[in-house]
XYZ file of C-alpha atoms in Angstrom:
162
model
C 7.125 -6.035 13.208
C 8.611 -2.920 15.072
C 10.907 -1.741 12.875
C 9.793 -2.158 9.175
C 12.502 -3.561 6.675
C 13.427 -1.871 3.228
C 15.115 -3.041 0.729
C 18.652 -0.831 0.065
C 18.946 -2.450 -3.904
C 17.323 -3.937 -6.491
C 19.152 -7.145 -5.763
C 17.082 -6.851 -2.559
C 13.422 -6.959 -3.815
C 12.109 -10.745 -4.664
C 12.936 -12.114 -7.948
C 10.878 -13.291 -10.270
C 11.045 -17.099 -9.160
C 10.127 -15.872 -5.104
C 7.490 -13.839 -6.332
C 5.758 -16.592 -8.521
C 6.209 -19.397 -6.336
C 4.386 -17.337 -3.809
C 0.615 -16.821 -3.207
C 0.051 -12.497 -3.220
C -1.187 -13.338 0.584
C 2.009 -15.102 1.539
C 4.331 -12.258 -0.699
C 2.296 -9.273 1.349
C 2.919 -11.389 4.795
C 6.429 -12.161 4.008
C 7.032 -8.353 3.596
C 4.648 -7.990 6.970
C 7.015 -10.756 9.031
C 9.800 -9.063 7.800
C 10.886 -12.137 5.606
C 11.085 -9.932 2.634
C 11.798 -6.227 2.845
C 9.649 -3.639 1.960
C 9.904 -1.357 -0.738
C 12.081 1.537 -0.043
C 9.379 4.305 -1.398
C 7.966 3.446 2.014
C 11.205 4.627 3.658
C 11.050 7.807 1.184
C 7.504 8.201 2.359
C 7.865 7.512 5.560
C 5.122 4.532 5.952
C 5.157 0.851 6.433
C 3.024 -2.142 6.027
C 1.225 -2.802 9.080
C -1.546 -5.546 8.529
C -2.058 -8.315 6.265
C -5.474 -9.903 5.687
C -6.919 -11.835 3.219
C -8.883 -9.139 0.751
C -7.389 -6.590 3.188
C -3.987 -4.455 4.253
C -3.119 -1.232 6.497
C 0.149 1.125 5.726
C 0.644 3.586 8.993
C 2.591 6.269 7.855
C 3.387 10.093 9.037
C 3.857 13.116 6.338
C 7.183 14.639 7.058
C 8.209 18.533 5.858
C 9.244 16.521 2.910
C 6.272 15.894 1.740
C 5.174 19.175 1.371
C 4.028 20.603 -1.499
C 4.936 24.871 -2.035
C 2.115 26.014 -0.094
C 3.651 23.957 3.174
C 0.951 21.572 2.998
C 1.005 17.540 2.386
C 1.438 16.734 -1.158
C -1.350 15.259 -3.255
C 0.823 12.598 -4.090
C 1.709 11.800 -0.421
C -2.279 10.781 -0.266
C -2.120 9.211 -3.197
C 0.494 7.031 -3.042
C -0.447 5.458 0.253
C -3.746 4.771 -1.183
C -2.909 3.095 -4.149
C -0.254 0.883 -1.889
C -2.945 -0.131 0.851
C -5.225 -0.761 -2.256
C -3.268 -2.626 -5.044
C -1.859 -5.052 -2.175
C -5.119 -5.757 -0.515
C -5.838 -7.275 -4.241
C -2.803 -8.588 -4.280
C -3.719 -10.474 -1.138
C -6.247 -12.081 -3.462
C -3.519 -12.803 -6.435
C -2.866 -17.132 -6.740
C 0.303 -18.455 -6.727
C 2.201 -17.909 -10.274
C 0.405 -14.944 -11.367
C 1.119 -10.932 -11.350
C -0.810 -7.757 -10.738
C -0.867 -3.989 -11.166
C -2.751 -1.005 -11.019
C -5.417 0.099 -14.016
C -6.160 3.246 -12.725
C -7.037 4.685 -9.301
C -8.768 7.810 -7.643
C -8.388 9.645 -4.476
C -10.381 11.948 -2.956
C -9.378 14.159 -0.319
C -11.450 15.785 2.351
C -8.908 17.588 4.364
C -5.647 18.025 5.171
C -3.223 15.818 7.158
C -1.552 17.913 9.575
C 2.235 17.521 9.547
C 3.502 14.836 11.777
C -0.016 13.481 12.118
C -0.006 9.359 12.123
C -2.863 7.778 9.771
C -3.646 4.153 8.742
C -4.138 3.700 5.058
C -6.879 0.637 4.527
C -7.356 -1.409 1.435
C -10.369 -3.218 1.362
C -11.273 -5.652 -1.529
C -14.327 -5.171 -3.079
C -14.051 -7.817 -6.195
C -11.549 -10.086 -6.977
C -11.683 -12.159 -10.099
C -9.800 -14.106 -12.864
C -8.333 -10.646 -14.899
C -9.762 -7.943 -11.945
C -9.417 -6.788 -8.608
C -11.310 -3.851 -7.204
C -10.583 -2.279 -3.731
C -11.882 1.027 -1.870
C -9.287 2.386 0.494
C -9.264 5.470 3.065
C -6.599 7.475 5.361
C -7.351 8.063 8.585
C -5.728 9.681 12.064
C -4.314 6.692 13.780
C -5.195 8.307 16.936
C -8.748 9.749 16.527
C -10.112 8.296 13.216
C -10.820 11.202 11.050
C -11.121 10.811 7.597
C -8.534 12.669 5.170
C -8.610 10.967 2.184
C -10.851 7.987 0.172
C -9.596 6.126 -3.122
C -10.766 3.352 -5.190
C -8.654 1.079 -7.740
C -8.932 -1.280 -10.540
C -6.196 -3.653 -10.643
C -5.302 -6.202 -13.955
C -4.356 -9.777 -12.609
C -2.154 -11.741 -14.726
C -1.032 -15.562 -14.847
C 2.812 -15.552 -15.638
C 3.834 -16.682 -19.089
């Protein structure tokens, strides 16, 4: 997908029937193929979902001068928000049809600074997926060279539907 699709309204983002008559694998590639739009903190954030896997899924995304915290640097939060995204979905690639998911807790760790309009992939790679838990590393890195900026890891509940 080229140009990533967000959703504009609540009335936008799947329902609760679409989302539990839906494997987490086919949700994530629905929002990949465009089928179902995105949700619009990526637009706010300026990333997008870029690769869907089974136990594993890439945001690409560039930190704008909006993202800056007071010092004119990229905001903690930038980093951590596109870590917990390419995390929590890669374990919600692993989520069966019928049941939910969300983040526990997460970490981040960052190891240097994202230059301003520097394009990194954000990978979430599932580590353990079971019946009530998902675990998943993730890290940010340039797009172009590589370089690490940032490394995360999540716990993630998983939760049949009642």
């Amino acid at each position: 997908m080229t140009h990533p699709i967000y959703a504009t309204s609540p009335t936008e983002l799947a329902d609760r029937e679409t989302l539990l008559s839906l494997s987490g694998l086919d949700f994530m590639q629905s929002i990949l193929d465009g089928r179902l739009p995105g949700p619009p903190i990526g637009q706010t954030l300026n990333y997008h979902l870029d690769l869907v896997e089974d136990g594993r899924v890439c945001f690409r995304g560039t930190p704008l001068f909006d993202h800056c915290n007071p010092m004119g640097t990229v905001h903690g939060g930038w980093y951590g928000t596109l870590l917990d995204s390419c995390m929590a979905c890669a374990v919600m690639t692993r989520v069966p049809k019928g049941s939910v998911y969300t983040t526990l807790e997460y970490k981040v760790n960052i190891t240097r600074p994202i230059p301003l309009g520097t394009e990194i992939v954000a990978e979430g790679i599932v580590s353990h997926s079971g019946r009530s838990t998902g675990v998943a590393e993730g890290t940010i890195r340039g797009a172009g060279d590589g370089r690490l900026y940032a490394t995360g890891s999540t716990t993630c509940i998983i939760m049949a539907a009642r």
